[in-house]
């Protein structure tokens, strides 16, 4: 069984061709994917709505998380382990490389604790650091 199929099974999701293909894209990428990357990766026989719904389902099931990019774009990346209770258990830094344009999860780098004024409830945190990644620094 491929790891994509295994992940769908573990998350209680029905196996469909597009779910498996989208998941395969994430499993083979080592950086976050934008909606357009996924469209290009899948080819023309997948429509935008199906891809959108698939991403939505994966977000809800804790398989992928949102990566806020610069300029207001959204990318998505695999959760290292399935997030069963919201995505706040892995609040890590994201790094956007100005040279290759790719955004990577720095899973080991946690977002420092931030205390909010009274009356504010935190739902999610995003921290994007921009610079040059280790591949481009060689
Ligand atoms: Zn997550
Ligand atoms: Zn780079
Ligand atoms: Zn991430």
PDB file of C-alpha atoms and ligand atoms in Angstrom:
ATOM      1  CA  UNK A   1       0.000   0.000   0.000  1.00  0.00           C
ATOM      2  CA  UNK A   2       1.431   3.398  -0.922  1.00  0.00           C
ATOM      3  CA  UNK A   3       1.874   5.894   1.878  1.00  0.00           C
ATOM      4  CA  UNK A   4      -0.751   8.153   0.303  1.00  0.00           C
ATOM      5  CA  UNK A   5      -3.304   5.356   0.461  1.00  0.00           C
ATOM      6  CA  UNK A   6      -2.244   4.570   4.018  1.00  0.00           C
ATOM      7  CA  UNK A   7      -2.688   8.196   5.077  1.00  0.00           C
ATOM      8  CA  UNK A   8      -6.176   8.350   3.542  1.00  0.00           C
ATOM      9  CA  UNK A   9      -7.073   5.180   5.370  1.00  0.00           C
ATOM     10  CA  UNK A  10      -5.718   6.409   8.705  1.00  0.00           C
ATOM     11  CA  UNK A  11      -7.740   9.594   8.356  1.00  0.00           C
ATOM     12  CA  UNK A  12     -10.914   7.694   7.606  1.00  0.00           C
ATOM     13  CA  UNK A  13     -11.141   9.135   4.100  1.00  0.00           C
ATOM     14  CA  UNK A  14     -12.572   7.277   1.188  1.00  0.00           C
ATOM     15  CA  UNK A  15      -9.918   6.575  -1.394  1.00  0.00           C
ATOM     16  CA  UNK A  16     -10.360   8.480  -4.640  1.00  0.00           C
ATOM     17  CA  UNK A  17      -7.956   8.952  -7.502  1.00  0.00           C
ATOM     18  CA  UNK A  18      -7.634  12.693  -7.042  1.00  0.00           C
ATOM     19  CA  UNK A  19      -7.134  12.436  -3.272  1.00  0.00           C
ATOM     20  CA  UNK A  20      -4.329   9.974  -3.808  1.00  0.00           C
ATOM     21  CA  UNK A  21      -2.712  12.058  -6.542  1.00  0.00           C
ATOM     22  CA  UNK A  22      -2.862  15.292  -4.552  1.00  0.00           C
ATOM     23  CA  UNK A  23      -1.404  13.541  -1.531  1.00  0.00           C
ATOM     24  CA  UNK A  24       1.356  12.036  -3.661  1.00  0.00           C
ATOM     25  CA  UNK A  25       2.332  15.520  -4.782  1.00  0.00           C
ATOM     26  CA  UNK A  26       2.703  16.611  -1.170  1.00  0.00           C
ATOM     27  CA  UNK A  27       4.618  13.482  -0.227  1.00  0.00           C
ATOM     28  CA  UNK A  28       7.136  13.965  -3.003  1.00  0.00           C
ATOM     29  CA  UNK A  29       7.602  17.718  -2.484  1.00  0.00           C
ATOM     30  CA  UNK A  30       9.988  18.992   0.160  1.00  0.00           C
ATOM     31  CA  UNK A  31       8.403  22.435   0.230  1.00  0.00           C
ATOM     32  CA  UNK A  32       4.952  23.973   0.453  1.00  0.00           C
ATOM     33  CA  UNK A  33       2.693  23.865  -2.605  1.00  0.00           C
ATOM     34  CA  UNK A  34       0.475  26.612  -3.954  1.00  0.00           C
ATOM     35  CA  UNK A  35      -2.859  25.822  -5.561  1.00  0.00           C
ATOM     36  CA  UNK A  36      -1.304  26.484  -8.971  1.00  0.00           C
ATOM     37  CA  UNK A  37       1.566  24.059  -8.256  1.00  0.00           C
ATOM     38  CA  UNK A  38      -0.995  21.375  -7.537  1.00  0.00           C
ATOM     39  CA  UNK A  39      -2.954  22.166 -10.693  1.00  0.00           C
ATOM     40  CA  UNK A  40       0.183  21.947 -12.787  1.00  0.00           C
ATOM     41  CA  UNK A  41       1.325  18.802 -11.018  1.00  0.00           C
ATOM     42  CA  UNK A  42      -1.930  16.999 -11.682  1.00  0.00           C
ATOM     43  CA  UNK A  43      -2.459  17.909 -15.288  1.00  0.00           C
ATOM     44  CA  UNK A  44      -5.499  19.110 -17.180  1.00  0.00           C
ATOM     45  CA  UNK A  45      -7.995  16.371 -16.304  1.00  0.00           C
ATOM     46  CA  UNK A  46      -8.490  17.710 -12.776  1.00  0.00           C
ATOM     47  CA  UNK A  47     -10.733  20.673 -12.270  1.00  0.00           C
ATOM     48  CA  UNK A  48     -10.064  23.470  -9.809  1.00  0.00           C
ATOM     49  CA  UNK A  49     -13.139  22.762  -7.737  1.00  0.00           C
ATOM     50  CA  UNK A  50     -12.141  19.162  -7.080  1.00  0.00           C
ATOM     51  CA  UNK A  51      -8.650  20.264  -6.083  1.00  0.00           C
ATOM     52  CA  UNK A  52     -10.084  22.954  -3.824  1.00  0.00           C
ATOM     53  CA  UNK A  53     -12.399  20.455  -2.121  1.00  0.00           C
ATOM     54  CA  UNK A  54      -9.616  17.925  -1.726  1.00  0.00           C
ATOM     55  CA  UNK A  55      -7.394  20.524  -0.040  1.00  0.00           C
ATOM     56  CA  UNK A  56     -10.276  21.567   2.199  1.00  0.00           C
ATOM     57  CA  UNK A  57     -10.806  17.949   3.266  1.00  0.00           C
ATOM     58  CA  UNK A  58      -7.104  17.423   3.955  1.00  0.00           C
ATOM     59  CA  UNK A  59      -7.010  20.614   6.035  1.00  0.00           C
ATOM     60  CA  UNK A  60      -9.996  19.510   8.078  1.00  0.00           C
ATOM     61  CA  UNK A  61      -8.567  16.034   8.611  1.00  0.00           C
ATOM     62  CA  UNK A  62      -5.225  17.372   9.798  1.00  0.00           C
ATOM     63  CA  UNK A  63      -3.217  15.993   6.888  1.00  0.00           C
ATOM     64  CA  UNK A  64      -2.000  19.340   5.557  1.00  0.00           C
ATOM     65  CA  UNK A  65      -1.772  22.825   7.025  1.00  0.00           C
ATOM     66  CA  UNK A  66      -1.863  26.295   5.588  1.00  0.00           C
ATOM     67  CA  UNK A  67       1.322  28.170   4.956  1.00  0.00           C
ATOM     68  CA  UNK A  68       0.760  31.880   4.560  1.00  0.00           C
ATOM     69  CA  UNK A  69       3.105  33.149   1.920  1.00  0.00           C
ATOM     70  CA  UNK A  70       4.235  36.685   1.334  1.00  0.00           C
ATOM     71  CA  UNK A  71       1.996  38.875  -0.824  1.00  0.00           C
ATOM     72  CA  UNK A  72      -1.052  37.260   0.736  1.00  0.00           C
ATOM     73  CA  UNK A  73      -0.794  33.965  -1.101  1.00  0.00           C
ATOM     74  CA  UNK A  74      -1.590  30.666   0.569  1.00  0.00           C
ATOM     75  CA  UNK A  75       0.392  27.499   0.209  1.00  0.00           C
ATOM     76  CA  UNK A  76      -0.120  24.115   1.811  1.00  0.00           C
ATOM     77  CA  UNK A  77       2.269  21.659   3.387  1.00  0.00           C
ATOM     78  CA  UNK A  78       1.998  18.208   4.902  1.00  0.00           C
ATOM     79  CA  UNK A  79       1.615  17.935   8.642  1.00  0.00           C
ATOM     80  CA  UNK A  80       4.425  15.806   9.909  1.00  0.00           C
ATOM     81  CA  UNK A  81       2.011  13.741  11.899  1.00  0.00           C
ATOM     82  CA  UNK A  82      -1.711  13.840  11.444  1.00  0.00           C
ATOM     83  CA  UNK A  83      -3.128  16.724  13.470  1.00  0.00           C
ATOM     84  CA  UNK A  84      -6.095  15.300  15.275  1.00  0.00           C
ATOM     85  CA  UNK A  85      -6.929  18.361  17.334  1.00  0.00           C
ATOM     86  CA  UNK A  86      -6.483  21.373  15.131  1.00  0.00           C
ATOM     87  CA  UNK A  87      -3.168  22.502  13.736  1.00  0.00           C
ATOM     88  CA  UNK A  88      -1.935  24.394  16.780  1.00  0.00           C
ATOM     89  CA  UNK A  89       0.182  21.514  18.059  1.00  0.00           C
ATOM     90  CA  UNK A  90       2.876  22.184  15.500  1.00  0.00           C
ATOM     91  CA  UNK A  91       3.346  25.888  15.406  1.00  0.00           C
ATOM     92  CA  UNK A  92       6.579  26.103  13.531  1.00  0.00           C
ATOM     93  CA  UNK A  93       8.284  28.736  11.488  1.00  0.00           C
ATOM     94  CA  UNK A  94       7.943  28.861   7.707  1.00  0.00           C
ATOM     95  CA  UNK A  95      10.802  30.052   5.597  1.00  0.00           C
ATOM     96  CA  UNK A  96      10.415  31.700   2.234  1.00  0.00           C
ATOM     97  CA  UNK A  97      13.495  31.734   0.046  1.00  0.00           C
ATOM     98  CA  UNK A  98      13.866  34.836  -2.075  1.00  0.00           C
ATOM     99  CA  UNK A  99      16.149  33.025  -4.514  1.00  0.00           C
ATOM    100  CA  UNK A 100      14.202  29.857  -5.388  1.00  0.00           C
ATOM    101  CA  UNK A 101      10.828  31.194  -4.280  1.00  0.00           C
ATOM    102  CA  UNK A 102      10.008  28.099  -2.244  1.00  0.00           C
ATOM    103  CA  UNK A 103       8.477  28.056   1.194  1.00  0.00           C
ATOM    104  CA  UNK A 104       9.593  25.345   3.598  1.00  0.00           C
ATOM    105  CA  UNK A 105       8.344  24.115   6.974  1.00  0.00           C
ATOM    106  CA  UNK A 106      11.025  24.472   9.620  1.00  0.00           C
ATOM    107  CA  UNK A 107       9.433  21.841  11.834  1.00  0.00           C
ATOM    108  CA  UNK A 108      12.106  22.100  14.506  1.00  0.00           C
ATOM    109  CA  UNK A 109      11.834  25.868  14.876  1.00  0.00           C
ATOM    110  CA  UNK A 110       8.903  26.737  17.097  1.00  0.00           C
ATOM    111  CA  UNK A 111       7.158  30.058  17.095  1.00  0.00           C
ATOM    112  CA  UNK A 112       8.093  31.745  20.378  1.00  0.00           C
ATOM    113  CA  UNK A 113       5.348  32.109  22.950  1.00  0.00           C
ATOM    114  CA  UNK A 114       3.360  35.268  22.446  1.00  0.00           C
ATOM    115  CA  UNK A 115       1.081  36.598  25.142  1.00  0.00           C
ATOM    116  CA  UNK A 116      -1.939  38.478  23.969  1.00  0.00           C
ATOM    117  CA  UNK A 117      -3.840  41.184  25.795  1.00  0.00           C
ATOM    118  CA  UNK A 118      -6.898  40.126  27.745  1.00  0.00           C
ATOM    119  CA  UNK A 119      -9.922  39.373  25.621  1.00  0.00           C
ATOM    120  CA  UNK A 120      -7.979  38.124  22.619  1.00  0.00           C
ATOM    121  CA  UNK A 121      -8.225  34.446  21.737  1.00  0.00           C
ATOM    122  CA  UNK A 122      -5.559  32.949  19.575  1.00  0.00           C
ATOM    123  CA  UNK A 123      -6.699  30.525  16.897  1.00  0.00           C
ATOM    124  CA  UNK A 124      -3.628  30.086  14.810  1.00  0.00           C
ATOM    125  CA  UNK A 125      -0.239  31.679  14.447  1.00  0.00           C
ATOM    126  CA  UNK A 126       1.853  32.142  11.367  1.00  0.00           C
ATOM    127  CA  UNK A 127       5.418  33.244  11.241  1.00  0.00           C
ATOM    128  CA  UNK A 128       7.104  33.615   7.886  1.00  0.00           C
ATOM    129  CA  UNK A 129      10.796  34.327   7.744  1.00  0.00           C
ATOM    130  CA  UNK A 130      12.174  35.476   4.413  1.00  0.00           C
ATOM    131  CA  UNK A 131      15.731  35.090   3.255  1.00  0.00           C
ATOM    132  CA  UNK A 132      17.922  32.565   1.463  1.00  0.00           C
ATOM    133  CA  UNK A 133      17.429  28.843   2.075  1.00  0.00           C
ATOM    134  CA  UNK A 134      20.206  26.320   2.730  1.00  0.00           C
ATOM    135  CA  UNK A 135      20.043  24.907  -0.801  1.00  0.00           C
ATOM    136  CA  UNK A 136      20.532  28.316  -2.361  1.00  0.00           C
ATOM    137  CA  UNK A 137      23.242  29.194   0.163  1.00  0.00           C
ATOM    138  CA  UNK A 138      25.588  26.466  -1.071  1.00  0.00           C
TER     139      UNK A 138
HETATM  140 ZN1  LIG B   1      -1.195  20.180  11.239  1.00  0.00          ZN
HETATM  141 ZN1  LIG B   2      16.194  28.626  -2.046  1.00  0.00          ZN
HETATM  142 ZN1  LIG B   3       4.521  24.047   8.094  1.00  0.00          ZN
END
